[in-house]
Amino acid sequence: MFKNRTKIMGIPVTLLGIMFLATSVAQADAVKIPTHNWSSQLVGAEIVGKLFEMVGEEVEYIPMDSQTVYQAMCDNDIDIVHEVWEGAFGASFEKVVGEGCVIDLTTHDAKTREEWWYPMHVKELCPGLPDWKALDACSDQFARADSNGKGVFIGGPVDWLKHDAEKVEALGMNFVVRNAGSAAAIWAELESGIKQSNAVVIFNWTPNFIEALYEGEFVEFPEHDPACTEDPAWGVNPEQLYDCGNPKGGYLKIGISHEFKETHPKAFAVAQKINFTNLDVAKQSNYVDTDGMEVSEAADRWMEEHKDKWQSWIQ
Ligand code: TMO
């Protein structure tokens, strides 16, 4: 194809080789950001990536299970998790922080909660809510043709690791847990319950787009305590763990791999300043789940609407 094999477009082949090498090294050095299976995380990941690009870093997005990502940070396969939810990921995160291979960088202003949740019409079907005992007392309302008379709770995808089945068992509830395959599958269950005025109880969290669309409440389980997930003797069931609810006012943190500061000092400086509020996270999910925007459009929109906020993060 090329007459002169030592030059391509006038550039000596050896030099091209060096340029190619330089490019691949740069890509290997890209900041590696995971993408998970809920909307605010996907949008926020792109916002974080765009901010890093603004200070001259390269970025690579890697779809990843939201639990194994913590070990991946230890192995330097992932550089930063910008949405560490206390309820779902606190245990996995705190373990690797304890091992020293992940750094607990910052805590967002956003306060989080992840818990069983029902739309408001359910409260009339089930007097005594939001107490979990009232929910259990009317479990038959939540039963389906194939649930053997037990109430059905629609849980999140399994990688959110909510220990709902353990909770049901520890509290002796007449419920079964059905894990949805995706966040969208949870919202579909919720919408069909609302349309038909059926009893429906799903896994939900805040901040999320749901609170802008539907009125509803979290179920109140026995108050969370760290001992609940570590010491079987703690709580209403002296023999089992998970006889409690998830944390209220839980943290949302940024975790980074222990090498990140050294390998990507410019991105590190930005990451230290990133700070999302409840409204930021809710908007990031709302743009996608309510407004139907693509993830990258939603990230652009948040950037467009919040210049005042992020401009100081990249100084
Ligand atoms: C981890 N999540 C926010 C979906 O509960």
GROMACS .gro file of C-alpha atoms and ligand atoms in nm:
model
  320
    1MET     CA    1   0.000   0.000   0.000
    2PHE     CA    2   0.276   0.244   0.090
    3LYS     CA    3   0.557   0.281  -0.162
    4ASN     CA    4   0.802   0.407   0.093
    5ARG     CA    5   0.798   0.156   0.375
    6THR     CA    6   1.018   0.360   0.602
    7LYS     CA    7   0.786   0.660   0.601
    8ILE     CA    8   0.411   0.691   0.636
    9MET     CA    9   0.268   1.033   0.547
   10GLY     CA   10   0.623   1.159   0.561
   11ILE     CA   11   0.681   1.045   0.920
   12PRO     CA   12   0.954   0.785   0.976
   13VAL     CA   13   0.810   0.451   1.090
   14THR     CA   14   1.029   0.440   1.400
   15LEU     CA   15   0.886   0.773   1.512
   16LEU     CA   16   0.532   0.648   1.443
   17GLY     CA   17   0.611   0.349   1.660
   18ILE     CA   18   0.713   0.575   1.945
   19MET     CA   19   0.400   0.785   1.898
   20PHE     CA   20   0.187   0.469   1.907
   21LEU     CA   21   0.362   0.352   2.220
   22ALA     CA   22   0.309   0.688   2.384
   23THR     CA   23  -0.063   0.670   2.303
   24SER     CA   24  -0.105   0.324   2.450
   25VAL     CA   25   0.084   0.421   2.763
   26ALA     CA   26  -0.142   0.723   2.799
   27GLN     CA   27  -0.449   0.500   2.768
   28ALA     CA   28  -0.317   0.254   3.021
   29ASP     CA   29  -0.282   0.556   3.248
   30ALA     CA   30  -0.638   0.676   3.200
   31VAL     CA   31  -0.835   0.728   3.520
   32LYS     CA   32  -1.054   0.419   3.549
   33ILE     CA   33  -1.408   0.500   3.661
   34PRO     CA   34  -1.666   0.223   3.717
   35THR     CA   35  -2.023   0.240   3.590
   36HIS     CA   36  -2.298   0.066   3.786
   37ASN     CA   37  -2.666  -0.014   3.752
   38TRP     CA   38  -2.855   0.291   3.880
   39SER     CA   39  -2.898   0.625   3.708
   40SER     CA   40  -2.744   0.882   3.943
   41GLN     CA   41  -2.423   0.678   3.954
   42LEU     CA   42  -2.405   0.658   3.575
   43VAL     CA   43  -2.461   1.030   3.531
   44GLY     CA   44  -2.231   1.126   3.819
   45ALA     CA   45  -1.955   0.901   3.681
   46GLU     CA   46  -1.960   1.100   3.358
   47ILE     CA   47  -1.959   1.430   3.544
   48VAL     CA   48  -1.657   1.317   3.745
   49GLY     CA   49  -1.492   1.198   3.421
   50LYS     CA   50  -1.558   1.528   3.245
   51LEU     CA   51  -1.409   1.722   3.535
   52PHE     CA   52  -1.097   1.506   3.523
   53GLU     CA   53  -1.071   1.564   3.146
   54MET     CA   54  -1.090   1.938   3.206
   55VAL     CA   55  -0.770   1.922   3.409
   56GLY     CA   56  -0.598   1.717   3.139
   57GLU     CA   57  -0.653   1.358   3.249
   58GLU     CA   58  -0.772   1.077   3.026
   59VAL     CA   59  -1.069   0.878   3.145
   60GLU     CA   60  -1.193   0.526   3.087
   61TYR     CA   61  -1.537   0.402   3.197
   62ILE     CA   62  -1.557   0.039   3.302
   63PRO     CA   63  -1.895  -0.132   3.363
   64MET     CA   64  -1.861  -0.318   3.691
   65ASP     CA   65  -2.045  -0.500   3.968
   66SER     CA   66  -2.103  -0.254   4.254
   67GLN     CA   67  -1.958  -0.488   4.522
   68THR     CA   68  -1.651  -0.630   4.346
   69VAL     CA   69  -1.548  -0.275   4.258
   70TYR     CA   70  -1.398  -0.238   4.606
   71GLN     CA   71  -1.156  -0.524   4.557
   72ALA     CA   72  -1.092  -0.387   4.206
   73MET     CA   73  -0.973  -0.062   4.368
   74CYS     CA   74  -0.729  -0.264   4.579
   75ASP     CA   75  -0.599  -0.428   4.262
   76ASN     CA   76  -0.566  -0.086   4.093
   77ASP     CA   77  -0.814  -0.191   3.825
   78ILE     CA   78  -1.042   0.096   3.932
   79ASP     CA   79  -0.929   0.437   4.058
   80ILE     CA   80  -1.235   0.599   4.211
   81VAL     CA   81  -1.586   0.519   4.332
   82HIS     CA   82  -1.772   0.847   4.366
   83GLU     CA   83  -2.099   0.704   4.511
   84VAL     CA   84  -2.021   0.484   4.809
   85TRP     CA   85  -2.365   0.439   4.971
   86GLU     CA   86  -2.338   0.343   5.334
   87GLY     CA   87  -2.636   0.107   5.328
   88ALA     CA   88  -2.542  -0.098   5.024
   89PHE     CA   89  -2.164  -0.072   5.017
   90GLY     CA   90  -2.051   0.041   5.363
   91ALA     CA   91  -1.938  -0.308   5.465
   92SER     CA   92  -1.740  -0.379   5.145
   93PHE     CA   93  -1.590  -0.030   5.146
   94GLU     CA   94  -1.491  -0.020   5.512
   95LYS     CA   95  -1.324  -0.360   5.478
   96VAL     CA   96  -1.083  -0.246   5.205
   97VAL     CA   97  -1.025   0.088   5.379
   98GLY     CA   98  -0.926  -0.118   5.684
   99GLU     CA   99  -0.687  -0.319   5.469
  100GLY     CA  100  -0.525   0.007   5.356
  101CYS     CA  101  -0.567  -0.039   4.982
  102VAL     CA  102  -0.859   0.203   4.948
  103ILE     CA  103  -0.870   0.554   5.086
  104ASP     CA  104  -1.183   0.712   5.233
  105LEU     CA  105  -1.134   1.044   5.052
  106THR     CA  106  -1.438   1.261   5.124
  107THR     CA  107  -1.802   1.255   5.230
  108HIS     CA  108  -2.061   1.427   5.013
  109ASP     CA  109  -2.313   1.660   5.179
  110ALA     CA  110  -2.586   1.422   5.058
  111LYS     CA  111  -2.742   1.207   5.328
  112THR     CA  112  -2.875   0.874   5.215
  113ARG     CA  113  -3.121   0.605   5.305
  114GLU     CA  114  -3.191   0.273   5.133
  115GLU     CA  115  -3.489   0.077   5.254
  116TRP     CA  116  -3.816  -0.103   5.185
  117TRP     CA  117  -4.061   0.158   5.056
  118TYR     CA  118  -4.429   0.176   4.957
  119PRO     CA  119  -4.641   0.430   4.767
  120MET     CA  120  -4.890   0.617   4.989
  121HIS     CA  121  -5.207   0.429   4.885
  122VAL     CA  122  -5.062   0.119   5.055
  123LYS     CA  123  -5.095   0.290   5.392
  124GLU     CA  124  -5.474   0.261   5.368
  125LEU     CA  125  -5.455  -0.108   5.282
  126CYS     CA  126  -5.230  -0.172   5.575
  127PRO     CA  127  -5.308   0.018   5.897
  128GLY     CA  128  -5.018   0.082   6.133
  129LEU     CA  129  -4.759   0.151   5.863
  130PRO     CA  130  -4.476   0.250   5.847
  131ASP     CA  131  -4.400   0.007   6.132
  132TRP     CA  132  -4.258  -0.321   5.997
  133LYS     CA  133  -4.485  -0.522   6.225
  134ALA     CA  134  -4.788  -0.363   6.059
  135LEU     CA  135  -4.643  -0.455   5.721
  136ASP     CA  136  -4.594  -0.811   5.835
  137ALA     CA  137  -4.945  -0.826   5.981
  138CYS     CA  138  -5.093  -0.757   5.637
  139SER     CA  139  -4.847  -0.969   5.440
  140ASP     CA  140  -5.139  -1.147   5.270
  141GLN     CA  141  -5.217  -0.824   5.081
  142PHE     CA  142  -4.875  -0.846   4.920
  143ALA     CA  143  -4.913  -1.215   4.826
  144ARG     CA  144  -4.915  -1.322   4.462
  145ALA     CA  145  -5.048  -1.628   4.285
  146ASP     CA  146  -4.708  -1.796   4.304
  147SER     CA  147  -4.589  -1.687   4.649
  148ASN     CA  148  -4.758  -1.950   4.868
  149GLY     CA  149  -4.951  -1.694   5.067
  150LYS     CA  150  -4.641  -1.496   5.157
  151GLY     CA  151  -4.606  -1.127   5.086
  152VAL     CA  152  -4.372  -1.037   4.802
  153PHE     CA  153  -4.101  -0.775   4.851
  154ILE     CA  154  -3.934  -0.653   4.531
  155GLY     CA  155  -3.567  -0.615   4.615
  156GLY     CA  156  -3.291  -0.457   4.409
  157PRO     CA  157  -3.039  -0.636   4.189
  158VAL     CA  158  -2.835  -0.881   4.397
  159ASP     CA  159  -2.509  -0.683   4.376
  160TRP     CA  160  -2.663  -0.419   4.602
  161LEU     CA  161  -2.634  -0.688   4.869
  162LYS     CA  162  -2.916  -0.573   5.091
  163HIS     CA  163  -2.950  -0.890   5.302
  164ASP     CA  164  -3.327  -0.864   5.268
  165ALA     CA  165  -3.380  -1.240   5.281
  166GLU     CA  166  -3.174  -1.253   5.604
  167LYS     CA  167  -3.378  -0.962   5.740
  168VAL     CA  168  -3.707  -1.142   5.661
  169GLU     CA  169  -3.580  -1.454   5.832
  170ALA     CA  170  -3.431  -1.281   6.134
  171LEU     CA  171  -3.751  -1.084   6.194
  172GLY     CA  172  -3.971  -1.388   6.123
  173MET     CA  173  -4.168  -1.204   5.855
  174ASN     CA  174  -4.420  -1.375   5.630
  175PHE     CA  175  -4.251  -1.237   5.317
  176VAL     CA  176  -4.040  -1.359   5.029
  177VAL     CA  177  -3.777  -1.150   4.853
  178ARG     CA  178  -3.775  -1.126   4.475
  179ASN     CA  179  -3.465  -0.953   4.344
  180ALA     CA  180  -3.532  -0.739   4.039
  181GLY     CA  181  -3.285  -0.777   3.755
  182SER     CA  182  -3.245  -0.402   3.715
  183ALA     CA  183  -3.351  -0.073   3.869
  184ALA     CA  184  -3.599  -0.033   3.581
  185ALA     CA  185  -3.766  -0.360   3.681
  186ILE     CA  186  -3.826  -0.220   4.032
  187TRP     CA  187  -3.989   0.093   3.892
  188ALA     CA  188  -4.209  -0.119   3.662
  189GLU     CA  189  -4.335  -0.315   3.966
  190LEU     CA  190  -4.403   0.011   4.149
  191GLU     CA  191  -4.595   0.162   3.859
  192SER     CA  192  -4.811  -0.142   3.805
  193GLY     CA  193  -4.892  -0.150   4.180
  194ILE     CA  194  -4.990   0.218   4.169
  195LYS     CA  195  -5.202   0.180   3.851
  196GLN     CA  196  -5.395  -0.111   3.996
  197SER     CA  197  -5.400   0.026   4.353
  198ASN     CA  198  -5.240  -0.298   4.468
  199ALA     CA  199  -5.028  -0.348   4.773
  200VAL     CA  200  -4.668  -0.316   4.661
  201VAL     CA  201  -4.346  -0.282   4.860
  202ILE     CA  202  -4.016  -0.227   4.684
  203PHE     CA  203  -3.654  -0.142   4.751
  204ASN     CA  204  -3.599   0.231   4.710
  205TRP     CA  205  -3.352   0.492   4.823
  206THR     CA  206  -3.302   0.861   4.867
  207PRO     CA  207  -3.183   1.076   4.697
  208ASN     CA  208  -3.360   0.934   4.394
  209PHE     CA  209  -3.604   1.048   4.125
  210ILE     CA  210  -3.894   0.864   4.291
  211GLU     CA  211  -3.949   1.132   4.555
  212ALA     CA  212  -4.024   1.388   4.283
  213LEU     CA  213  -4.287   1.159   4.125
  214TYR     CA  214  -4.469   0.967   4.397
  215GLU     CA  215  -4.560   1.013   4.758
  216GLY     CA  216  -4.457   0.726   4.976
  217GLU     CA  217  -4.273   0.616   5.288
  218PHE     CA  218  -3.994   0.392   5.400
  219VAL     CA  219  -4.085   0.100   5.624
  220GLU     CA  220  -3.954   0.151   5.978
  221PHE     CA  221  -3.759  -0.152   6.094
  222PRO     CA  222  -3.574  -0.174   6.427
  223GLU     CA  223  -3.321   0.111   6.425
  224HIS     CA  224  -2.992   0.024   6.259
  225ASP     CA  225  -2.687  -0.031   6.475
  226PRO     CA  226  -2.345  -0.151   6.355
  227ALA     CA  227  -2.377  -0.443   6.598
  228CYS     CA  228  -2.686  -0.560   6.410
  229THR     CA  229  -2.474  -0.690   6.122
  230GLU     CA  230  -2.185  -0.816   6.337
  231ASP     CA  231  -2.325  -0.961   6.656
  232PRO     CA  232  -2.616  -1.208   6.637
  233ALA     CA  233  -2.695  -1.148   7.006
  234TRP     CA  234  -2.782  -0.785   6.931
  235GLY     CA  235  -3.143  -0.698   6.853
  236VAL     CA  236  -3.488  -0.857   6.863
  237ASN     CA  237  -3.357  -1.192   6.737
  238PRO     CA  238  -3.073  -1.303   6.968
  239GLU     CA  239  -2.959  -1.572   6.725
  240GLN     CA  240  -2.938  -1.389   6.393
  241LEU     CA  241  -2.781  -1.091   6.219
  242TYR     CA  242  -2.976  -0.836   6.011
  243ASP     CA  243  -3.270  -0.801   6.253
  244CYS     CA  244  -3.274  -0.425   6.184
  245GLY     CA  245  -3.327  -0.162   5.917
  246ASN     CA  246  -3.064   0.010   5.704
  247PRO     CA  247  -2.889   0.326   5.827
  248LYS     CA  248  -3.087   0.651   5.817
  249GLY     CA  249  -2.893   0.963   5.732
  250GLY     CA  250  -2.631   0.731   5.585
  251TYR     CA  251  -2.316   0.860   5.423
  252LEU     CA  252  -2.234   0.899   5.056
  253LYS     CA  253  -1.859   0.890   5.016
  254ILE     CA  254  -1.585   0.904   4.758
  255GLY     CA  255  -1.331   0.623   4.777
  256ILE     CA  256  -1.008   0.606   4.578
  257SER     CA  257  -0.740   0.346   4.524
  258HIS     CA  258  -0.435   0.403   4.743
  259GLU     CA  259  -0.219   0.478   4.437
  260PHE     CA  260  -0.450   0.736   4.284
  261LYS     CA  261  -0.288   1.041   4.443
  262GLU     CA  262   0.049   0.946   4.299
  263THR     CA  263  -0.060   0.820   3.959
  264HIS     CA  264  -0.314   1.097   3.886
  265PRO     CA  265  -0.233   1.404   4.097
  266LYS     CA  266  -0.446   1.638   3.884
  267ALA     CA  267  -0.756   1.418   3.907
  268PHE     CA  268  -0.686   1.363   4.276
  269ALA     CA  269  -0.693   1.737   4.340
  270VAL     CA  270  -1.036   1.757   4.174
  271ALA     CA  271  -1.173   1.446   4.347
  272GLN     CA  272  -1.094   1.596   4.686
  273LYS     CA  273  -1.330   1.886   4.614
  274ILE     CA  274  -1.623   1.704   4.452
  275ASN     CA  275  -1.926   1.731   4.676
  276PHE     CA  276  -2.282   1.641   4.575
  277THR     CA  277  -2.592   1.737   4.773
  278ASN     CA  278  -2.916   1.537   4.788
  279LEU     CA  279  -3.057   1.763   4.519
  280ASP     CA  280  -2.756   1.704   4.291
  281VAL     CA  281  -2.792   1.326   4.314
  282ALA     CA  282  -3.172   1.341   4.277
  283LYS     CA  283  -3.139   1.559   3.966
  284GLN     CA  284  -2.879   1.328   3.814
  285SER     CA  285  -3.125   1.041   3.841
  286ASN     CA  286  -3.430   1.251   3.751
  287TYR     CA  287  -3.288   1.367   3.418
  288VAL     CA  288  -3.262   1.004   3.309
  289ASP     CA  289  -3.549   0.827   3.487
  290THR     CA  290  -3.813   1.100   3.465
  291ASP     CA  291  -3.705   1.309   3.168
  292GLY     CA  292  -3.579   1.015   2.963
  293MET     CA  293  -3.243   1.173   2.876
  294GLU     CA  294  -2.940   0.968   2.778
  295VAL     CA  295  -2.677   0.942   3.051
  296SER     CA  296  -2.425   1.166   2.874
  297GLU     CA  297  -2.691   1.426   2.789
  298ALA     CA  298  -2.793   1.424   3.154
  299ALA     CA  299  -2.431   1.474   3.262
  300ASP     CA  300  -2.398   1.767   3.020
  301ARG     CA  301  -2.719   1.918   3.152
  302TRP     CA  302  -2.608   1.895   3.514
  303MET     CA  303  -2.275   2.056   3.418
  304GLU     CA  304  -2.456   2.330   3.227
  305GLU     CA  305  -2.689   2.405   3.519
  306HIS     CA  306  -2.429   2.389   3.797
  307LYS     CA  307  -2.127   2.576   3.666
  308ASP     CA  308  -2.102   2.778   3.988
  309LYS     CA  309  -2.059   2.461   4.181
  310TRP     CA  310  -1.802   2.263   3.981
  311GLN     CA  311  -1.588   2.549   3.855
  312SER     CA  312  -1.425   2.581   4.194
  313TRP     CA  313  -1.360   2.205   4.200
  314ILE     CA  314  -1.123   2.227   3.901
  315GLN     CA  315  -0.924   2.530   4.019
  316TMO     C1  316  -2.705   0.151   4.576
  316TMO     N1  317  -2.841   0.208   4.563
  316TMO     C2  318  -2.835   0.356   4.563
  316TMO     C3  319  -2.901   0.163   4.433
  316TMO     O1  320  -2.917   0.167   4.665
   0.00000   0.00000   0.00000
